Coordinates of N, CA and C in Angstrom, one line a residue:
Chain A
A63 N -4.2 -2.0 -16.0 CA -5.1 -2.4 -14.8 C -4.3 -2.2 -13.5
Q64 N -5.0 -1.8 -12.5 CA -4.4 -1.6 -11.2 C -4.4 -2.9 -10.4
T65 N -3.3 -3.1 -9.7 CA -3.2 -4.2 -8.8 C -2.7 -3.8 -7.4
V66 N -3.0 -4.5 -6.4 CA -2.6 -4.2 -5.0 C -2.1 -5.5 -4.5
T67 N -0.9 -5.4 -3.9 CA -0.2 -6.6 -3.3 C 0.0 -6.4 -1.8
Q68 N -0.3 -7.4 -1.0 CA 0.0 -7.4 0.4 C 0.8 -8.7 0.6
S69 N 2.1 -8.6 0.9 CA 3.0 -9.7 0.9 C 3.0 -10.5 2.2
Q70 N 2.2 -10.0 3.2 CA 2.2 -10.7 4.5 C 0.8 -11.3 4.8
P71 N 0.6 -12.5 4.5 CA -0.7 -13.1 4.8 C -1.1 -13.1 6.2
E72 N -0.2 -13.3 7.1 CA -0.5 -13.3 8.5 C 0.6 -12.6 9.3
M73 N 0.2 -11.9 10.4 CA 1.2 -11.2 11.3 C 0.6 -11.3 12.7
S74 N 1.6 -11.2 13.6 CA 1.1 -11.2 15.0 C 2.0 -10.1 15.7
V75 N 1.4 -9.6 16.8 CA 2.1 -8.5 17.5 C 1.7 -8.6 19.0
Q76 N 2.6 -8.3 19.9 CA 2.2 -8.3 21.3 C 1.4 -7.0 21.6
E77 N 0.5 -7.1 22.5 CA -0.3 -6.0 22.9 C 0.7 -4.8 23.4
A78 N 0.3 -3.6 22.9 CA 1.1 -2.4 23.3 C 2.3 -2.2 22.4
E79 N 2.6 -3.1 21.6 CA 3.8 -2.9 20.7 C 3.3 -2.4 19.3
T80 N 4.3 -2.1 18.5 CA 4.0 -1.5 17.1 C 4.2 -2.5 16.0
V81 N 3.3 -2.5 15.0 CA 3.4 -3.4 13.9 C 3.2 -2.6 12.6
T82 N 3.9 -3.1 11.6 CA 3.7 -2.4 10.3 C 3.3 -3.4 9.2
L83 N 2.2 -3.1 8.5 CA 1.7 -3.9 7.5 C 2.0 -3.3 6.1
S84 N 2.5 -4.2 5.2 CA 3.0 -3.7 3.9 C 1.9 -3.8 2.8
C85 N 2.1 -2.9 1.9 CA 1.2 -2.8 0.7 C 1.9 -2.2 -0.4
T86 N 1.9 -2.8 -1.6 CA 2.4 -2.2 -2.8 C 1.3 -2.2 -3.8
Y87 N 1.4 -1.3 -4.8 CA 0.4 -1.2 -5.8 C 1.0 -0.9 -7.1
D88 N 0.3 -1.1 -8.2 CA 0.8 -0.8 -9.5 C -0.3 0.0 -10.3
T89 N 0.1 1.2 -10.8 CA -0.9 2.0 -11.6 C -0.1 2.9 -12.4
S90 N -0.7 3.3 -13.5 CA -0.1 4.4 -14.4 C -0.8 5.7 -14.1
E91 N -1.8 5.7 -13.2 CA -2.5 6.9 -12.9 C -1.7 7.8 -12.0
N92 N -2.0 9.1 -12.0 CA -1.2 10.0 -11.2 C -2.1 10.5 -10.0
N93 N -3.4 10.5 -10.2 CA -4.3 11.0 -9.1 C -5.1 9.8 -8.7
Y94 N -5.0 9.4 -7.4 CA -5.7 8.3 -6.9 C -5.8 8.4 -5.4
Y95 N -6.5 7.5 -4.8 CA -6.6 7.4 -3.3 C -6.2 6.0 -2.9
L96 N -5.6 5.9 -1.7 CA -5.3 4.6 -1.1 C -5.9 4.5 0.2
F97 N -6.3 3.3 0.6 CA -7.1 3.1 1.8 C -6.5 1.9 2.6
W98 N -6.7 1.9 3.8 CA -6.6 0.7 4.6 C -8.0 0.5 5.3
Y99 N -8.5 -0.7 5.1 CA -9.7 -1.1 5.7 C -9.4 -2.3 6.7
K100 N -10.2 -2.3 7.8 CA -10.1 -3.3 8.8 C -11.4 -4.1 8.7
Q101 N -11.3 -5.5 8.7 CA -12.5 -6.3 8.8 C -12.3 -7.2 10.0
P102 N -13.0 -6.9 11.1 CA -12.9 -7.7 12.3 C -13.8 -9.0 12.1
P103 N -13.8 -9.8 13.1 CA -14.6 -11.1 13.0 C -16.1 -10.8 12.6
S104 N -16.6 -9.6 12.9 CA -18.0 -9.3 12.5 C -18.2 -9.2 11.0
R105 N -17.0 -9.0 10.4 CA -17.0 -8.9 8.9 C -17.4 -7.6 8.3
Q106 N -17.7 -6.6 9.2 CA -18.1 -5.3 8.8 C -16.8 -4.6 8.3
M107 N -16.8 -4.0 7.2 CA -15.6 -3.3 6.7 C -15.6 -1.9 7.3
I108 N -14.4 -1.6 7.9 CA -14.3 -0.4 8.6 C -13.1 0.4 8.1
L109 N -13.3 1.6 7.7 CA -12.2 2.4 7.1 C -11.3 2.8 8.3
V110 N -10.0 2.5 8.0 CA -9.0 2.9 9.0 C -8.3 4.2 8.7
I111 N -7.9 4.3 7.4 CA -7.2 5.5 7.0 C -7.2 5.7 5.5
R112 N -7.2 6.9 5.1 CA -7.2 7.3 3.7 C -6.0 8.2 3.3
Q113 N -5.5 8.0 2.2 CA -4.3 8.8 1.7 C -4.6 9.3 0.3
E114 N -4.5 10.6 0.0 CA -4.7 11.1 -1.3 C -3.3 11.2 -2.0
A115 N -3.2 10.7 -3.2 CA -1.9 10.5 -3.8 C -1.2 11.9 -4.0
Y116 N -1.9 12.9 -4.2 CA -1.3 14.2 -4.5 C -0.8 14.9 -3.2
K117 N -1.1 14.3 -2.1 CA -0.6 14.9 -0.8 C 0.6 14.2 -0.4
Q118 N 1.7 14.9 -0.2 CA 2.9 14.3 0.2 C 2.9 13.9 1.7
Q119 N 2.1 14.6 2.5 CA 2.1 14.3 3.9 C 1.4 13.0 4.2
N120 N 2.0 12.2 5.1 CA 1.4 10.9 5.4 C 0.2 11.1 6.3
A121 N -0.8 10.4 6.0 CA -2.0 10.5 6.8 C -1.8 9.8 8.2
T122 N -2.5 10.4 9.2 CA -2.5 9.8 10.5 C -3.9 9.9 11.1
E123 N -4.2 8.8 11.8 CA -5.5 8.7 12.6 C -5.2 8.1 13.9
N124 N -5.0 8.9 14.9 CA -4.7 8.4 16.2 C -3.6 7.4 16.2
R125 N -3.8 6.1 16.5 CA -2.7 5.2 16.6 C -2.2 4.6 15.2
F126 N -3.0 5.0 14.2 CA -2.7 4.5 12.9 C -2.0 5.6 12.0
S127 N -1.0 5.2 11.3 CA -0.3 6.1 10.4 C 0.2 5.3 9.2
V128 N 0.4 6.0 8.1 CA 0.9 5.4 6.9 C 2.2 6.0 6.5
N129 N 2.9 5.1 5.8 CA 4.2 5.6 5.1 C 3.9 5.5 3.6
F130 N 3.6 6.6 3.0 CA 3.3 6.6 1.6 C 4.5 7.0 0.8
Q131 N 4.9 6.1 -0.1 CA 6.1 6.4 -0.9 C 5.6 6.3 -2.4
K132 N 5.2 7.4 -3.0 CA 4.6 7.4 -4.3 C 5.5 6.8 -5.4
A133 N 6.7 7.2 -5.4 CA 7.6 6.7 -6.4 C 7.8 5.2 -6.3
A134 N 7.9 4.7 -5.1 CA 8.0 3.3 -4.9 C 6.7 2.5 -5.0
K135 N 5.6 3.3 -5.1 CA 4.3 2.7 -5.1 C 4.1 1.8 -3.8
S136 N 4.4 2.4 -2.7 CA 4.3 1.6 -1.5 C 3.4 2.4 -0.5
F137 N 2.6 1.7 0.3 CA 1.7 2.3 1.2 C 1.5 1.4 2.4
S138 N 2.4 1.6 3.4 CA 2.4 0.7 4.6 C 1.6 1.3 5.7
L139 N 1.0 0.5 6.6 CA 0.3 0.9 7.7 C 1.0 0.6 9.0
K140 N 1.2 1.6 9.8 CA 1.8 1.4 11.1 C 0.7 1.5 12.2
I141 N 0.7 0.5 13.1 CA -0.3 0.5 14.2 C 0.6 0.6 15.5
S142 N 0.4 1.7 16.2 CA 1.2 1.9 17.4 C 0.3 1.5 18.6
D143 N 1.0 1.1 19.7 CA 0.3 0.7 20.9 C -0.9 -0.3 20.6
S144 N -0.5 -1.4 20.0 CA -1.5 -2.3 19.5 C -2.5 -2.8 20.6
Q145 N -3.7 -2.9 20.3 CA -4.7 -3.3 21.2 C -5.4 -4.6 20.8
L146 N -6.0 -5.3 21.7 CA -6.6 -6.6 21.4 C -7.7 -6.4 20.3
G147 N -8.3 -5.2 20.3 CA -9.4 -5.0 19.4 C -8.9 -4.7 18.0
D148 N -7.6 -4.6 17.8 CA -7.0 -4.4 16.5 C -6.9 -5.7 15.7
T149 N -7.2 -6.8 16.4 CA -7.2 -8.1 15.7 C -8.2 -8.2 14.7
A150 N -7.8 -8.4 13.4 CA -8.7 -8.3 12.3 C -7.9 -8.6 11.0
M151 N -8.7 -8.7 9.9 CA -8.1 -8.7 8.6 C -7.9 -7.3 8.2
Y152 N -6.8 -7.0 7.5 CA -6.6 -5.6 7.1 C -6.4 -5.7 5.5
F153 N -7.1 -4.9 4.9 CA -7.1 -4.8 3.4 C -6.6 -3.4 3.0
C154 N -5.6 -3.5 2.1 CA -5.1 -2.3 1.4 C -6.0 -2.1 0.1
A155 N -6.4 -0.9 -0.2 CA -7.2 -0.7 -1.4 C -6.8 0.6 -2.1
F156 N -7.1 0.5 -3.4 CA -6.7 1.6 -4.3 C -8.0 2.1 -5.1
M157 N -8.1 3.4 -5.3 CA -9.3 3.8 -6.0 C -9.0 5.1 -6.8
I158 N -9.5 5.2 -8.0 CA -9.4 6.4 -8.8 C -10.7 7.1 -8.7
P159 N -10.6 8.4 -8.2 CA -11.8 9.2 -8.0 C -12.5 9.6 -9.2
Y160 N -13.8 9.9 -9.0 CA -14.6 10.5 -10.1 C -14.8 9.6 -11.3
N161 N -14.5 8.4 -11.1 CA -14.7 7.4 -12.2 C -15.6 6.3 -11.7
Y162 N -16.9 6.5 -11.8 CA -17.9 5.7 -11.2 C -17.9 4.3 -11.9
G163 N -17.3 4.1 -13.0 CA -17.2 2.8 -13.6 C -16.1 2.0 -13.1
Q164 N -15.3 2.6 -12.2 CA -14.2 1.8 -11.7 C -14.3 1.8 -10.2
N165 N -14.2 0.6 -9.6 CA -14.4 0.5 -8.2 C -13.0 0.4 -7.5
F166 N -13.1 0.2 -6.2 CA -11.9 -0.1 -5.4 C -11.3 -1.4 -5.9
V167 N -10.0 -1.4 -5.8 CA -9.2 -2.6 -6.0 C -8.6 -3.0 -4.7
F168 N -8.9 -4.2 -4.2 CA -8.4 -4.6 -2.9 C -7.3 -5.6 -3.0
G169 N -6.4 -5.5 -2.0 CA -5.3 -6.4 -1.9 C -5.9 -7.7 -1.3
P170 N -5.0 -8.7 -1.2 CA -5.5 -10.0 -0.6 C -5.7 -10.1 0.9
G171 N -5.2 -9.1 1.6 CA -5.4 -9.0 3.0 C -4.2 -9.5 3.8
T172 N -4.1 -9.0 5.0 CA -3.2 -9.5 6.1 C -4.0 -9.7 7.3
R173 N -3.9 -10.9 7.8 CA -4.6 -11.3 9.1 C -3.7 -10.9 10.2
L174 N -4.1 -9.9 11.0 CA -3.3 -9.5 12.2 C -3.9 -10.0 13.5
S175 N -3.0 -10.6 14.3 CA -3.4 -11.1 15.6 C -2.6 -10.3 16.6
V176 N -3.4 -9.7 17.6 CA -2.7 -9.0 18.7 C -2.8 -9.9 19.9
L177 N -1.6 -10.2 20.4 CA -1.5 -11.2 21.5 C -1.4 -10.6 22.8
P178 N -2.1 -11.1 23.8 CA -2.1 -10.5 25.2 C -0.8 -10.7 25.9
Chain B
G45 N -22.4 9.7 10.3 CA -21.8 9.2 9.2 C -22.7 8.5 8.3
A46 N -22.3 8.2 7.0 CA -23.1 7.5 6.1 C -23.3 6.1 6.5
V47 N -24.5 5.6 6.4 CA -24.9 4.2 6.8 C -25.5 3.4 5.7
V48 N -25.0 2.2 5.5 CA -25.6 1.3 4.5 C -26.0 0.1 5.3
S49 N -27.2 -0.3 5.0 CA -27.8 -1.5 5.6 C -28.0 -2.6 4.6
Q50 N -27.9 -3.9 5.1 CA -28.2 -5.0 4.2 C -29.2 -5.9 4.9
H51 N -30.1 -6.5 4.1 CA -31.1 -7.4 4.6 C -31.3 -8.5 3.7
P52 N -31.3 -9.8 4.1 CA -31.1 -10.2 5.5 C -29.6 -10.2 5.9
S53 N -29.3 -10.4 7.1 CA -27.9 -10.6 7.5 C -27.4 -12.0 7.2
W54 N -28.3 -12.9 7.3 CA -28.0 -14.3 6.9 C -29.2 -14.9 6.4
V55 N -29.0 -15.9 5.4 CA -30.2 -16.6 4.9 C -29.7 -18.0 4.4
I56 N -30.6 -18.9 4.7 CA -30.4 -20.3 4.2 C -31.5 -20.6 3.2
C57 N -31.1 -21.1 2.1 CA -32.1 -21.5 1.1 C -31.8 -22.9 0.5
K58 N -32.8 -23.5 -0.1 CA -32.6 -24.8 -0.7 C -32.1 -24.6 -2.1
S59 N -31.4 -25.6 -2.6 CA -30.8 -25.6 -3.9 C -32.0 -25.5 -4.9
G60 N -31.8 -24.6 -5.9 CA -32.8 -24.4 -6.9 C -33.8 -23.2 -6.7
T61 N -33.8 -22.7 -5.5 CA -34.6 -21.6 -5.2 C -33.8 -20.3 -5.4
S62 N -34.6 -19.1 -5.4 CA -34.0 -17.8 -5.6 C -34.0 -17.1 -4.2
V63 N -33.0 -16.2 -4.0 CA -33.0 -15.4 -2.8 C -32.6 -14.0 -3.2
K64 N -33.3 -13.0 -2.5 CA -33.0 -11.6 -2.8 C -32.3 -11.0 -1.6
I65 N -31.3 -10.2 -1.9 CA -30.6 -9.5 -0.8 C -30.8 -8.0 -1.1
E66 N -31.1 -7.2 -0.1 CA -31.4 -5.8 -0.2 C -30.2 -5.0 0.3
C67 N -29.9 -3.9 -0.3 CA -28.8 -3.0 0.1 C -29.4 -1.6 0.1
R68 N -29.4 -0.9 1.3 CA -30.0 0.4 1.4 C -29.0 1.4 1.9
S69 N -29.0 2.6 1.3 CA -28.3 3.7 1.9 C -29.3 4.5 2.7
L70 N -29.0 4.6 4.0 CA -30.0 5.1 4.9 C -30.1 6.7 5.0
D71 N -29.0 7.3 4.9 CA -28.9 8.8 5.1 C -28.3 9.5 3.9
F72 N -28.2 8.9 2.8 CA -27.7 9.6 1.6 C -28.2 8.9 0.4
Q73 N -28.1 9.6 -0.7 CA -28.6 9.0 -2.0 C -27.4 8.5 -2.8
A74 N -27.5 7.2 -3.1 CA -26.3 6.6 -3.7 C -26.6 6.3 -5.2
T75 N -25.9 7.1 -6.0 CA -26.1 6.9 -7.4 C -25.5 5.6 -7.9
T76 N -24.5 5.2 -7.2 CA -23.7 4.0 -7.5 C -23.6 3.1 -6.3
M77 N -23.9 1.8 -6.5 CA -23.7 0.8 -5.5 C -22.9 -0.4 -6.1
F78 N -22.2 -1.1 -5.3 CA -21.4 -2.1 -5.7 C -21.7 -3.4 -4.9
W79 N -21.6 -4.5 -5.6 CA -21.8 -5.8 -4.9 C -20.5 -6.6 -5.0
Y80 N -20.1 -7.1 -3.8 CA -18.9 -7.9 -3.7 C -19.3 -9.3 -3.2
R81 N -18.4 -10.2 -3.4 CA -18.5 -11.6 -2.9 C -17.2 -11.9 -2.2
Q82 N -17.3 -12.5 -1.0 CA -16.1 -12.8 -0.3 C -16.1 -14.2 0.2
F83 N -15.2 -15.0 -0.2 CA -15.0 -16.4 0.3 C -14.2 -16.3 1.6
P84 N -14.3 -17.4 2.4 CA -13.6 -17.4 3.7 C -12.1 -17.2 3.5
K85 N -11.6 -16.3 4.3 CA -10.2 -16.0 4.4 C -9.7 -15.4 3.1
Q86 N -10.6 -14.8 2.3 CA -10.1 -14.2 1.0 C -10.6 -12.7 1.0
S87 N -10.1 -12.1 0.0 CA -10.4 -10.7 -0.2 C -11.8 -10.5 -0.8
L88 N -12.2 -9.2 -1.0 CA -13.5 -8.9 -1.6 C -13.3 -9.0 -3.1
M89 N -14.2 -9.6 -3.8 CA -14.2 -9.7 -5.2 C -15.4 -9.0 -5.8
L90 N -15.2 -8.0 -6.6 CA -16.3 -7.2 -7.1 C -17.0 -8.0 -8.1
M91 N -18.4 -8.1 -7.9 CA -19.2 -8.8 -8.8 C -19.8 -7.9 -9.9
A92 N -20.3 -6.7 -9.4 CA -21.0 -5.8 -10.4 C -21.1 -4.4 -9.8
T93 N -21.3 -3.5 -10.7 CA -21.5 -2.1 -10.3 C -22.9 -1.7 -10.8
S94 N -23.6 -1.1 -9.9 CA -25.0 -0.8 -10.1 C -25.3 0.7 -10.1
N95 N -25.8 1.2 -11.2 CA -26.1 2.6 -11.3 C -27.6 2.8 -11.3
E96 N -28.1 3.8 -10.5 CA -29.5 4.0 -10.4 C -30.1 4.3 -11.8
G97 N -31.1 3.5 -12.1 CA -31.9 3.7 -13.4 C -31.3 3.1 -14.6
S98 N -30.2 2.4 -14.5 CA -29.6 1.8 -15.6 C -29.2 0.3 -15.3
K99 N -28.8 -0.4 -16.3 CA -28.4 -1.8 -16.1 C -27.1 -1.8 -15.4
A100 N -26.9 -2.9 -14.6 CA -25.7 -3.1 -13.9 C -24.6 -3.5 -14.8
T101 N -23.4 -3.2 -14.4 CA -22.2 -3.6 -15.2 C -21.5 -4.8 -14.4
Y102 N -21.4 -5.9 -15.0 CA -20.9 -7.1 -14.4 C -19.4 -7.3 -14.7
E103 N -18.7 -7.8 -13.7 CA -17.3 -8.1 -13.9 C -17.2 -9.4 -14.7
Q104 N -16.1 -9.5 -15.3 CA -15.8 -10.7 -16.2 C -15.9 -12.0 -15.3
G105 N -16.7 -12.9 -15.8 CA -16.8 -14.2 -15.2 C -18.0 -14.3 -14.3
V106 N -18.7 -13.2 -14.0 CA -19.9 -13.2 -13.2 C -21.1 -13.3 -14.1
E107 N -22.0 -14.3 -13.8 CA -23.1 -14.6 -14.7 C -24.2 -13.7 -14.4
K108 N -24.6 -12.8 -15.3 CA -25.6 -11.8 -15.1 C -27.0 -12.4 -15.0
D109 N -27.2 -13.6 -15.6 CA -28.5 -14.2 -15.5 C -28.7 -14.9 -14.1
K110 N -27.6 -15.2 -13.5 CA -27.7 -15.9 -12.2 C -27.7 -14.8 -11.0
F111 N -27.0 -13.8 -11.2 CA -26.9 -12.7 -10.2 C -27.6 -11.5 -10.8
L112 N -28.9 -11.3 -10.5 CA -29.7 -10.2 -11.0 C -29.6 -9.0 -10.1
I113 N -29.2 -7.9 -10.6 CA -29.1 -6.7 -9.8 C -30.0 -5.6 -10.4
N114 N -30.7 -5.0 -9.4 CA -31.6 -4.0 -9.7 C -31.4 -2.8 -8.8
H115 N -31.3 -1.6 -9.4 CA -31.0 -0.4 -8.6 C -32.1 0.6 -9.0
A116 N -33.3 0.3 -8.4 CA -34.5 1.0 -8.9 C -34.6 2.4 -8.3
S117 N -33.9 2.7 -7.2 CA -34.0 4.0 -6.5 C -32.7 4.4 -6.1
L118 N -32.6 5.7 -5.6 CA -31.3 6.2 -5.2 C -30.9 5.7 -3.8
T119 N -31.7 4.9 -3.2 CA -31.4 4.3 -1.9 C -31.5 2.8 -1.8
L120 N -31.8 2.2 -2.9 CA -32.0 0.7 -2.8 C -31.4 0.0 -4.0
S121 N -30.6 -1.0 -3.7 CA -30.2 -1.9 -4.8 C -30.4 -3.3 -4.3
T122 N -30.8 -4.2 -5.2 CA -31.1 -5.6 -4.8 C -30.3 -6.5 -5.6
L123 N -29.8 -7.6 -5.0 CA -29.1 -8.7 -5.6 C -30.0 -9.9 -5.5
T124 N -30.4 -10.5 -6.6 CA -31.1 -11.8 -6.5 C -30.3 -12.9 -7.1
V125 N -30.1 -13.9 -6.3 CA -29.3 -15.1 -6.7 C -30.4 -16.1 -7.2
T126 N -30.4 -16.3 -8.5 CA -31.4 -17.2 -9.0 C -31.0 -18.6 -9.1
S127 N -31.9 -19.6 -9.0 CA -31.6 -21.0 -9.0 C -30.3 -21.3 -8.3
A128 N -30.3 -21.0 -7.0 CA -29.1 -21.1 -6.2 C -28.6 -22.5 -6.1
H129 N -27.3 -22.6 -6.0 CA -26.6 -23.9 -5.8 C -25.6 -23.8 -4.7
P130 N -25.2 -24.9 -4.1 CA -24.3 -24.8 -2.9 C -23.1 -24.0 -3.2
E131 N -22.6 -24.0 -4.4 CA -21.4 -23.2 -4.7 C -21.6 -21.7 -4.7
D132 N -22.9 -21.3 -4.6 CA -23.2 -19.9 -4.5 C -23.1 -19.5 -3.0
S133 N -23.0 -20.4 -2.1 CA -22.8 -20.1 -0.7 C -21.6 -19.2 -0.5
S134 N -21.8 -18.1 0.1 CA -20.7 -17.1 0.3 C -21.2 -15.9 1.2
F135 N -20.3 -15.0 1.3 CA -20.6 -13.7 2.1 C -20.7 -12.6 1.0
Y136 N -21.9 -12.0 1.0 CA -22.1 -11.0 0.0 C -22.1 -9.6 0.7
I137 N -21.3 -8.7 0.1 CA -21.2 -7.3 0.7 C -21.6 -6.3 -0.3
C138 N -22.4 -5.3 0.1 CA -22.7 -4.2 -0.8 C -22.0 -3.0 -0.3
S139 N -21.8 -2.1 -1.2 CA -21.2 -0.8 -0.8 C -21.9 0.3 -1.6
A140 N -21.8 1.5 -1.2 CA -22.5 2.6 -1.9 C -21.6 3.9 -1.9
R141 N -21.7 4.6 -3.0 CA -21.0 5.9 -3.1 C -22.0 7.0 -3.0
D142 N -21.6 8.0 -2.2 CA -22.3 9.3 -2.1 C -21.7 10.2 -3.1
P143 N -22.4 10.8 -4.0 CA -21.8 11.7 -5.0 C -21.1 12.9 -4.3
K144 N -21.6 13.2 -3.1 CA -20.9 14.3 -2.4 C -19.6 14.0 -1.9
A145 N -19.3 12.7 -1.8 CA -17.9 12.3 -1.3 C -17.5 11.1 -2.2
P146 N -17.1 11.4 -3.4 CA -16.8 10.3 -4.4 C -15.6 9.5 -4.1
Y147 N -14.7 10.0 -3.1 CA -13.6 9.2 -2.7 C -13.9 8.2 -1.6
E148 N -15.1 8.2 -1.1 CA -15.5 7.3 -0.1 C -16.4 6.2 -0.6
Q149 N -16.3 5.1 0.1 CA -17.2 4.0 -0.2 C -17.7 3.4 1.1
Y150 N -19.0 3.3 1.3 CA -19.6 3.0 2.5 C -20.2 1.5 2.4
F151 N -19.7 0.7 3.3 CA -20.0 -0.7 3.2 C -21.2 -1.1 4.1
G152 N -22.0 -2.1 3.6 CA -23.0 -2.7 4.4 C -22.4 -3.8 5.2
P153 N -23.1 -4.3 6.2 CA -22.6 -5.3 7.1 C -22.5 -6.7 6.5
G154 N -23.0 -6.9 5.3 CA -22.8 -8.2 4.6 C -24.0 -9.1 4.9
T155 N -24.1 -10.1 4.0 CA -25.2 -11.1 4.1 C -24.5 -12.5 3.8
R156 N -24.7 -13.4 4.8 CA -24.2 -14.7 4.6 C -25.2 -15.6 4.0
L157 N -24.9 -16.1 2.8 CA -25.9 -17.0 2.1 C -25.4 -18.4 2.2
T158 N -26.2 -19.3 2.7 CA -25.9 -20.7 2.7 C -27.0 -21.5 1.9
V159 N -26.5 -22.2 0.9 CA -27.4 -22.9 0.0 C -27.3 -24.4 0.3
T160 N -28.4 -25.0 0.7 CA -28.3 -26.5 1.1 C -28.9 -27.4 0.0

């Protein structure tokens, strides 16, 4: 069974600074996808970034980037130039594609507060 | 982008009554939909996987007779909480998969259920 661990229940960062959220996972699969989702106070789940395990290059989306270490089974999210709107719960998730019987596995989440 | 709606966004019902929550994919056909439950300050917990035209697959510990799921069409799945009790109060989120993008999962905005 796949598991996802986020060891930081809460974090805070000053506006405009950089913060890194940690995520580790456990799987015996070789082909999978990793995601970071943001859940603001509205509780709508918003996709932040996606990484395909077979791609060595780290995914980047504007101020968001990941450090994907496949051998270490680590998938951290770096937020640069933090903004007040980044305040939210952040969930790391794992998914095996083309297997409709298996869903995403979510980590417990990290609550990020961006301070003015 | 792919949009998933949920209705209602919030509902209050009395203990012992049933309540139905609808999940619709608005601009794509979803062969698979998922239902999650989220308690305050916790992660998403998968309740069941719903495939169009077939019976839902429930996760271990989820009462299939209490949480009835129907996926009658490619754009609609419903979750009915039967004989609701206060402990069923929670935030329910649905998501849907587009077969054309199997690595994606599109989330609805969620439904807050309060049982009094």
